[in-house]
Coordinates of C-alpha atoms in Angstrom, one line a residue:
Chain A
M16 CA 0.0 0.0 0.0
P17 CA 2.5 2.6 -1.0
A18 CA 1.2 6.1 -1.4
N19 CA 2.8 9.5 -1.8
A20 CA 2.3 12.6 0.1
H21 CA -0.4 13.7 -2.2
S22 CA -2.6 10.7 -1.8
A23 CA -2.2 11.2 2.0
A24 CA -3.4 14.8 1.5
G25 CA -6.2 13.5 -0.7
S26 CA -8.0 12.0 2.3
P27 CA -8.7 15.2 4.2
G28 CA -11.6 13.8 6.2
G29 CA -9.7 10.8 7.5
R30 CA -7.5 10.7 10.5
R31 CA -3.8 10.7 9.6
A32 CA -0.6 10.0 11.4
G33 CA 1.0 13.0 13.1
G34 CA 4.2 12.4 11.3
A35 CA 2.4 12.3 7.9
L36 CA 0.7 15.6 8.6
E37 CA 4.0 17.2 9.6
A38 CA 5.5 15.9 6.5
E39 CA 2.8 17.3 4.3
V40 CA 3.0 20.7 6.0
L41 CA 6.8 20.6 5.5
T42 CA 6.3 19.8 1.8
V43 CA 4.0 22.8 1.4
L44 CA 6.5 25.1 3.1
R45 CA 9.4 23.7 1.1
N46 CA 7.5 24.2 -2.2
A47 CA 6.7 27.8 -1.2
A48 CA 10.2 28.7 -0.1
P49 CA 11.8 31.2 0.1
Q50 CA 8.3 32.7 0.6
A51 CA 7.2 32.2 4.2
L52 CA 3.6 31.1 4.8
T53 CA 1.0 31.9 7.5
P54 CA -1.1 29.1 9.0
G55 CA -4.0 30.3 6.9
E56 CA -2.0 30.0 3.7
V57 CA -0.7 26.6 4.7
R58 CA -4.2 25.5 5.5
A59 CA -5.4 26.6 2.1
A60 CA -2.5 24.8 0.4
L61 CA -3.5 21.6 2.2
G62 CA -7.0 21.8 0.7
G63 CA -8.6 23.7 3.6
A64 CA -10.2 20.6 5.1
L65 CA -8.1 20.7 8.3
S66 CA -9.1 23.0 11.1
Y67 CA -7.1 26.2 11.6
S68 CA -6.0 25.2 15.0
T69 CA -4.7 21.8 13.8
V70 CA -2.5 23.6 11.3
V71 CA -1.3 26.1 14.0
T72 CA -0.5 23.2 16.4
T73 CA 1.4 21.3 13.7
L74 CA 3.4 24.4 12.7
S75 CA 4.3 25.3 16.3
R76 CA 5.3 21.7 17.0
L77 CA 7.7 21.8 14.0
H78 CA 8.9 25.2 15.1
D79 CA 9.6 23.7 18.6
K80 CA 11.7 21.0 16.9
N81 CA 13.7 23.7 15.1
V82 CA 12.5 22.4 11.7
L83 CA 10.8 25.7 11.0
T84 CA 11.7 29.4 11.6
R85 CA 9.0 32.0 11.9
T86 CA 8.7 35.8 11.6
P87 CA 5.7 37.9 12.7
R88 CA 3.4 38.9 9.9
G89 CA 0.3 40.9 10.8
R90 CA -1.4 39.1 13.8
A91 CA 0.1 35.7 12.9
F92 CA 3.5 34.2 12.3
A93 CA 4.8 33.2 8.9
Y94 CA 6.7 30.0 8.7
T95 CA 9.5 28.8 6.5
P96 CA 11.8 25.7 6.7
A97 CA 14.8 26.3 9.0
A98 CA 17.5 25.1 6.7
D99 CA 17.8 24.4 3.0
E100 CA 21.1 22.6 3.5
P101 CA 20.1 19.2 2.3
G102 CA 21.8 17.1 5.0
L103 CA 20.5 19.1 7.9
A104 CA 17.0 19.1 6.5
A105 CA 17.0 15.4 5.9
R106 CA 18.3 14.7 9.4
K107 CA 15.7 16.9 11.0
M108 CA 13.0 15.2 8.9
R109 CA 14.2 11.9 10.2
Q110 CA 14.0 13.1 13.8
V111 CA 10.5 14.3 13.2
L112 CA 9.3 11.0 11.7
E113 CA 11.2 8.7 14.1
N114 CA 8.3 8.7 16.5
E115 CA 6.1 6.7 14.1
P116 CA 5.4 3.3 15.5
D117 CA 7.4 0.4 14.0
R118 CA 9.1 2.8 11.5
E119 CA 12.2 0.7 11.8
A120 CA 10.3 -2.2 10.3
V121 CA 9.5 -0.5 7.0
L122 CA 13.0 1.0 6.4
A123 CA 15.3 -1.4 4.6
R124 CA 18.6 -0.9 6.3
F125 CA 21.7 -2.0 4.6
V126 CA 23.2 -3.5 7.7
D127 CA 21.6 -4.5 11.0
D128 CA 23.2 -3.8 14.3
L129 CA 25.8 -6.2 15.3
A130 CA 25.1 -8.4 18.3
A131 CA 27.7 -9.5 20.8
G132 CA 30.2 -11.8 19.1
D133 CA 29.1 -10.8 15.6
E134 CA 32.2 -8.6 15.1
Q135 CA 34.7 -11.4 15.9
L136 CA 32.7 -13.6 13.6
L137 CA 32.9 -11.1 10.7
R138 CA 36.6 -10.7 11.2
R139 CA 37.0 -14.5 11.2
L140 CA 34.9 -14.8 8.0
L141 CA 36.5 -12.0 6.0
G142 CA 40.0 -12.0 7.5
A143 CA 42.4 -9.9 5.6
D144 CA 39.6 -8.6 3.4
L145 CA 38.5 -6.2 6.1
D146 CA 40.7 -3.2 6.5
P147 CA 40.6 -2.4 10.2
G148 CA 42.6 0.8 9.7
Q149 CA 39.8 2.4 7.7
Chain B
M9 CA -14.4 -32.0 12.8
R10 CA -12.4 -34.6 14.7
I11 CA -8.7 -34.3 13.7
A12 CA -8.8 -32.3 10.5
V13 CA -9.9 -29.1 12.4
Y14 CA -6.9 -29.3 14.7
L15 CA -4.3 -29.9 12.0
P16 CA -4.1 -26.2 10.9
L17 CA -3.5 -25.4 14.5
L18 CA -0.5 -27.7 14.7
L19 CA 1.1 -26.9 11.3
P20 CA 2.3 -23.4 12.2
A21 CA 4.5 -24.9 14.9
L22 CA 6.0 -27.2 12.3
A23 CA 6.5 -24.3 9.9
A24 CA 8.2 -22.3 12.7
L25 CA 10.7 -25.1 13.1
A26 CA 11.3 -25.2 9.3
A27 CA 11.6 -21.5 8.8
R28 CA 15.2 -21.0 9.7
P29 CA 16.6 -24.0 7.7
L30 CA 14.6 -23.0 4.7
A31 CA 15.8 -19.4 4.9
D32 CA 19.4 -20.6 5.1
R33 CA 19.2 -23.2 2.3
L34 CA 16.7 -22.0 -0.4
D35 CA 17.4 -19.4 -3.0
P36 CA 16.5 -16.2 -1.2
R37 CA 13.8 -15.1 -3.7
L38 CA 12.1 -18.5 -3.6
A39 CA 12.5 -18.6 0.2
T40 CA 10.9 -15.2 0.6
W41 CA 7.9 -16.1 -1.6
L42 CA 7.5 -19.5 0.0
L43 CA 7.7 -18.3 3.6
T44 CA 5.4 -15.3 3.0
V45 CA 2.7 -17.4 1.3
S46 CA 3.1 -20.1 4.0
A47 CA 2.7 -17.5 6.8
V48 CA -0.3 -15.9 5.3
A49 CA -2.0 -19.2 4.4
L50 CA -1.2 -20.8 7.8
A51 CA -2.5 -17.7 9.6
A52 CA -5.7 -17.9 7.6
A53 CA -6.1 -21.7 8.1
S54 CA -5.5 -21.5 11.8
S55 CA -8.0 -18.6 12.2
A56 CA -10.5 -20.6 10.1
A57 CA -10.0 -23.6 12.4
L58 CA -10.6 -21.5 15.5
A59 CA -13.7 -20.0 13.9
L60 CA -15.1 -23.5 13.1
L61 CA -14.5 -24.7 16.7
A62 CA -16.1 -21.6 18.1
L63 CA -19.1 -21.8 15.7
A64 CA -19.7 -25.4 16.7
G65 CA -19.7 -24.4 20.3
L66 CA -22.1 -21.5 19.6
A67 CA -24.5 -23.8 17.8
R68 CA -25.0 -25.9 21.0
I69 CA -26.4 -23.1 23.0
P70 CA -30.1 -23.8 23.3
L71 CA -31.2 -20.2 22.6
V72 CA -29.1 -19.7 19.6
D73 CA -30.6 -22.7 17.8
T74 CA -34.0 -20.9 17.6
V75 CA -32.4 -18.1 15.6
G76 CA -30.9 -20.6 13.1
N77 CA -32.9 -23.6 12.1
W78 CA -31.2 -26.5 13.9
S79 CA -31.4 -28.5 17.0
A80 CA -28.9 -27.7 19.8
R81 CA -29.6 -31.2 21.2
V82 CA -28.4 -32.9 18.1
M83 CA -25.4 -30.7 18.1
Q84 CA -24.6 -31.6 21.7
R85 CA -25.0 -35.3 21.0
D86 CA -23.1 -35.5 17.7
D87 CA -20.4 -32.9 17.8
P88 CA -17.2 -34.3 19.3
T89 CA -16.0 -30.8 20.2
A90 CA -16.1 -30.1 24.0
L91 CA -17.7 -26.9 25.0
W92 CA -14.5 -25.7 26.8
V93 CA -12.6 -26.2 23.5
A94 CA -15.1 -24.0 21.7
L95 CA -14.8 -21.4 24.4
I96 CA -11.0 -21.3 24.2
A97 CA -11.2 -21.2 20.4
G98 CA -13.5 -18.2 20.5
A99 CA -11.3 -16.3 22.9
L100 CA -8.2 -17.1 20.8
L101 CA -10.0 -16.0 17.6
T102 CA -11.0 -12.7 19.2
A103 CA -7.4 -12.1 20.3
A104 CA -6.0 -13.0 16.9
A105 CA -8.4 -10.7 15.1
A106 CA -7.7 -7.8 17.4
A107 CA -3.9 -8.3 17.1
A108 CA -4.0 -8.5 13.3
A109 CA -6.3 -5.4 13.0
R110 CA -4.0 -3.5 15.3
M111 CA -0.9 -4.6 13.3
F112 CA -2.5 -3.7 10.0
W113 CA -3.5 -0.3 11.1
R114 CA 0.0 0.5 12.6
R115 CA 1.8 -0.8 9.5
A116 CA -0.5 1.1 7.1
R117 CA 0.1 4.3 9.0
T118 CA 3.9 3.8 9.1
L119 CA 4.1 3.0 5.3
L120 CA 2.0 6.1 4.6
A121 CA 4.3 8.2 6.8
A122 CA 7.4 6.7 5.1
A123 CA 5.9 7.5 1.7
A124 CA 5.3 11.1 2.8
E125 CA 8.9 11.2 4.1
A126 CA 10.3 9.8 0.8
A127 CA 8.4 12.6 -1.1
C128 CA 9.7 15.2 1.4
L129 CA 13.4 14.3 1.3
P130 CA 15.5 17.0 -0.2
G131 CA 16.4 16.9 -3.9
T132 CA 14.7 15.1 -6.7
G133 CA 17.1 12.2 -7.3
E134 CA 16.8 8.7 -5.9
L135 CA 19.8 9.1 -3.6
V136 CA 19.8 11.4 -0.6
V137 CA 23.1 12.0 1.2
T138 CA 22.8 13.2 4.8
D139 CA 25.6 15.0 6.5
D140 CA 26.0 12.6 9.4
P141 CA 29.2 11.1 10.7
A142 CA 27.3 8.0 11.9
A143 CA 27.5 5.3 9.1
E144 CA 23.8 4.8 8.0
A145 CA 22.1 3.6 4.9
F146 CA 18.5 2.7 4.3
A147 CA 15.8 2.7 1.7
V148 CA 12.5 4.5 2.4
P149 CA 9.5 2.9 0.5
G150 CA 7.4 5.4 -1.4
R151 CA 6.5 6.5 -4.9
P152 CA 9.3 6.7 -5.9
G153 CA 11.2 5.2 -3.0
R154 CA 14.4 7.0 -1.9
I155 CA 17.8 5.8 -0.7
V156 CA 19.3 7.6 2.2
V157 CA 23.1 7.3 2.8
S158 CA 25.1 9.2 5.4
T159 CA 28.4 10.8 4.7
G160 CA 29.8 8.5 7.4
M161 CA 28.8 5.5 5.4
L162 CA 30.1 6.9 2.1
H163 CA 33.5 7.5 3.8
A164 CA 33.7 4.0 5.0
L165 CA 33.3 2.5 1.5
D166 CA 35.2 2.8 -1.7
H167 CA 33.7 3.6 -5.1
A168 CA 32.8 0.0 -6.1
E169 CA 31.4 -0.7 -2.6
R170 CA 29.1 2.3 -2.8
D171 CA 27.7 0.9 -6.1
I172 CA 27.1 -2.4 -4.3
L173 CA 25.3 -0.7 -1.5
L174 CA 23.1 1.2 -3.9
A175 CA 22.3 -2.0 -5.9
H176 CA 21.3 -3.7 -2.7
E177 CA 18.9 -0.9 -1.6
R178 CA 17.5 -0.5 -5.1
A179 CA 16.7 -4.2 -5.0
H180 CA 14.6 -3.6 -1.9
L181 CA 12.7 -0.8 -3.5
A182 CA 12.2 -2.5 -6.9
G183 CA 11.1 -5.8 -5.3
R184 CA 8.8 -4.1 -2.8
H185 CA 10.4 -6.1 0.0
Y186 CA 8.5 -4.1 2.6
L187 CA 5.3 -5.8 1.4
F188 CA 6.7 -9.3 2.2
T189 CA 7.9 -8.3 5.7
A190 CA 4.5 -6.5 6.3
A191 CA 2.5 -9.6 5.2
T192 CA 4.5 -12.0 7.4
Q193 CA 4.4 -9.7 10.4
L194 CA 0.6 -9.4 10.0
A195 CA 0.4 -13.2 9.9
A196 CA 2.6 -13.5 13.0
A197 CA 0.3 -11.0 14.8
A198 CA -2.7 -13.2 14.1
N199 CA -0.8 -16.3 15.1
P200 CA 2.3 -15.8 17.3
L201 CA 3.5 -19.3 16.4
L202 CA 4.4 -17.9 13.0
R203 CA 6.8 -15.4 14.4
P204 CA 9.9 -17.4 13.3
L205 CA 8.6 -17.1 9.7
A206 CA 8.5 -13.3 10.0
T207 CA 12.0 -13.2 11.4
A208 CA 13.1 -15.5 8.5
V209 CA 11.6 -13.3 5.9
A210 CA 13.2 -10.2 7.3
Y211 CA 16.5 -12.1 6.7
T212 CA 15.6 -13.6 3.3
V213 CA 14.8 -10.2 1.8
E214 CA 18.3 -9.0 2.9
R215 CA 19.8 -12.1 1.2
W216 CA 17.6 -11.4 -1.9
A217 CA 19.0 -7.9 -2.1
D218 CA 22.6 -9.2 -1.5
E219 CA 22.3 -11.7 -4.3
H220 CA 20.9 -9.0 -6.6
A221 CA 23.9 -6.8 -5.8
A222 CA 26.2 -9.7 -6.4
A223 CA 24.6 -10.4 -9.8
A224 CA 25.0 -6.7 -10.6
C225 CA 28.7 -6.5 -9.7
G226 CA 29.6 -10.1 -10.5
D227 CA 31.7 -10.6 -7.4
R228 CA 30.1 -12.2 -4.4
R229 CA 33.2 -11.9 -2.3
R230 CA 33.2 -8.2 -2.9
V231 CA 29.6 -7.9 -1.7
A232 CA 30.4 -10.0 1.4
R233 CA 33.2 -7.6 2.2
T234 CA 31.0 -4.5 1.6
V235 CA 28.4 -5.8 4.0
G236 CA 31.0 -6.6 6.6
K237 CA 32.7 -3.2 6.2
A238 CA 29.5 -1.3 6.4
A239 CA 28.4 -3.2 9.5
L240 CA 31.7 -2.5 11.3
A241 CA 31.6 1.1 10.3
A242 CA 28.0 1.4 11.6
S243 CA 28.9 -0.2 14.9
R244 CA 32.1 1.9 15.2
T245 CA 30.4 5.2 14.6
G246 CA 27.6 4.2 16.9
G247 CA 24.8 6.0 14.9
R248 CA 22.0 4.1 16.7
T249 CA 21.2 3.0 20.2
R250 CA 18.4 0.7 19.3
F251 CA 18.8 -3.1 19.0
P252 CA 16.2 -4.6 16.6
A253 CA 17.6 -8.1 17.2
A254 CA 16.8 -7.7 20.9
A255 CA 13.4 -6.4 20.1
L256 CA 12.7 -9.5 18.0
G257 CA 13.4 -11.7 21.0
I258 CA 16.7 -13.1 19.9
L259 CA 18.3 -12.3 23.3
G260 CA 21.0 -14.3 25.0
R261 CA 22.7 -15.7 22.0
R262 CA 26.3 -16.9 22.3
P263 CA 29.0 -15.3 20.3
A264 CA 31.3 -16.8 17.7
S265 CA 29.1 -19.5 16.2
L266 CA 27.3 -19.0 13.0
R267 CA 24.2 -20.8 14.2
A268 CA 23.7 -18.3 16.9
A269 CA 25.0 -15.3 15.0
G270 CA 23.0 -12.2 14.0
P271 CA 21.9 -11.6 10.4
V272 CA 25.0 -9.7 9.2
P273 CA 27.5 -12.5 9.7
R274 CA 25.0 -15.0 8.3
R275 CA 24.6 -12.9 5.2
V276 CA 28.4 -12.6 4.8
A277 CA 28.9 -16.4 5.2
A278 CA 26.1 -17.1 2.7
L279 CA 27.9 -14.8 0.1
L280 CA 31.2 -16.5 0.7
T281 CA 29.8 -19.9 -0.2
T282 CA 28.4 -21.0 -3.6
P283 CA 25.1 -19.5 -4.5
P284 CA 22.0 -21.6 -3.6
G285 CA 20.9 -23.3 -6.8
R286 CA 18.1 -25.5 -8.1
R287 CA 19.1 -28.4 -5.8
T288 CA 16.8 -27.0 -3.3
L289 CA 13.6 -27.6 -5.3
P290 CA 12.7 -30.8 -3.4
L291 CA 12.8 -28.8 -0.1
A292 CA 10.4 -26.2 -1.6
A293 CA 8.1 -29.0 -2.9
T294 CA 7.9 -30.5 0.6
A295 CA 7.0 -27.1 2.1
A296 CA 4.4 -26.6 -0.5
A297 CA 2.9 -30.0 0.2
V298 CA 2.6 -29.1 3.9
L299 CA 0.7 -26.0 2.9
L300 CA -1.6 -27.9 0.7
A301 CA -2.3 -30.3 3.7
A302 CA -3.2 -27.2 5.8
A303 CA -5.6 -25.9 3.2
L304 CA -7.2 -29.4 2.6
S305 CA -7.7 -30.0 6.3
S306 CA -9.4 -26.7 6.7
I307 CA -11.8 -27.5 3.9
E308 CA -12.4 -30.9 5.4
A309 CA -13.2 -29.5 8.8
A310 CA -15.6 -27.0 7.3
H311 CA -17.3 -29.8 5.4
D312 CA -17.7 -31.8 8.6
L313 CA -19.3 -28.9 10.4
E314 CA -21.7 -28.3 7.4
A315 CA -22.7 -32.0 7.6
L316 CA -23.3 -31.7 11.3
F317 CA -25.6 -28.7 10.7
D318 CA -27.4 -30.6 8.0
L319 CA -28.0 -33.4 10.5
A320 CA -29.3 -31.1 13.1
R321 CA -31.6 -29.2 10.7
L322 CA -35.1 -29.3 12.1
R323 CA -37.3 -28.9 9.1

């Protein structure tokens, strides 16, 4: 059941995962950058089906996590992604989404964690092929 | 309803014993398919068996028989299922349905969030490099899926080894391996006896991707070394504090023996031997036969219950 962010946004009535909503909000802001958006504008970009307070809550949560920066505009704040430097943004994105339940299970990691004894076993199997100096 | 109905309840235990040897010996692609289909079929068959037992018990309650058109007395006389068996079956079935529903909901949510994450990752290319000294590499399923590699991991590998890593992660995305692991974990939620099958599939999809990378670069030993180097780099840079192996319940294993080893040394060892070939077909055929037996005994038990209802029909 793979789906992209847009199909997640396409079910505005249904409940969605907190991480998914944060990701959608972040996409909207990233597409709008460098223009900062107010909660009302973000809500409109998401299709307007979410309540204003949900959008504000999500934005301030992302702001608390230092994913977004904000500047006062009129009576509200306008938000924009904190960093465009790819590595930093990706890492923050990961931190945001790491709270999803069993997220580890859907990510295909190249290597699992080594258990006790695994390291000796690897060195025994690969011998000189492994370069311990690196 | 005598023995046939209990067979699907016993077969998952048998499959659990066979899971690890099958994962080690069969061609990983074949093993993944076989174990996934087995897990789903056995979970369905064992749930059906519980449902039949519970239904037979329900039909003996005197008030229920007025709703349907049968005689509770005939049911009590002719059905060999004891009432307490039916009650336990009903309770187990309820627990299985609840666990499976919960697992389905959780996994659907996580896959959706991952797809959103894949779409939100910076850049437009397949590969995303994060500026992180901890050696990390993983694929995020989505449309399209993305591959995230940290600079720490890139530094630990040479050029050819990076290609191997990418080939491995691409195989995961192209083969939709997350669907296999999700299906087996759903089956294991419905019937905890099937948990070893879920663990085995988590391993066989890694082997599948390893063999894909080996076919792409033409050097199995090179792939083995890449996996080993990446694992040592990841453990040296200590990017993570979680221990999925412990979470899966593989605690207390002893070091330095391949039987008790974690997935990484087993993958390396498998790559250092000759690739699993067609010799393993008889093994796969045996497993398929066991599955067929599970399906047939479920059908047989359903037939028996139907015959019993026919007998007890009043008018």
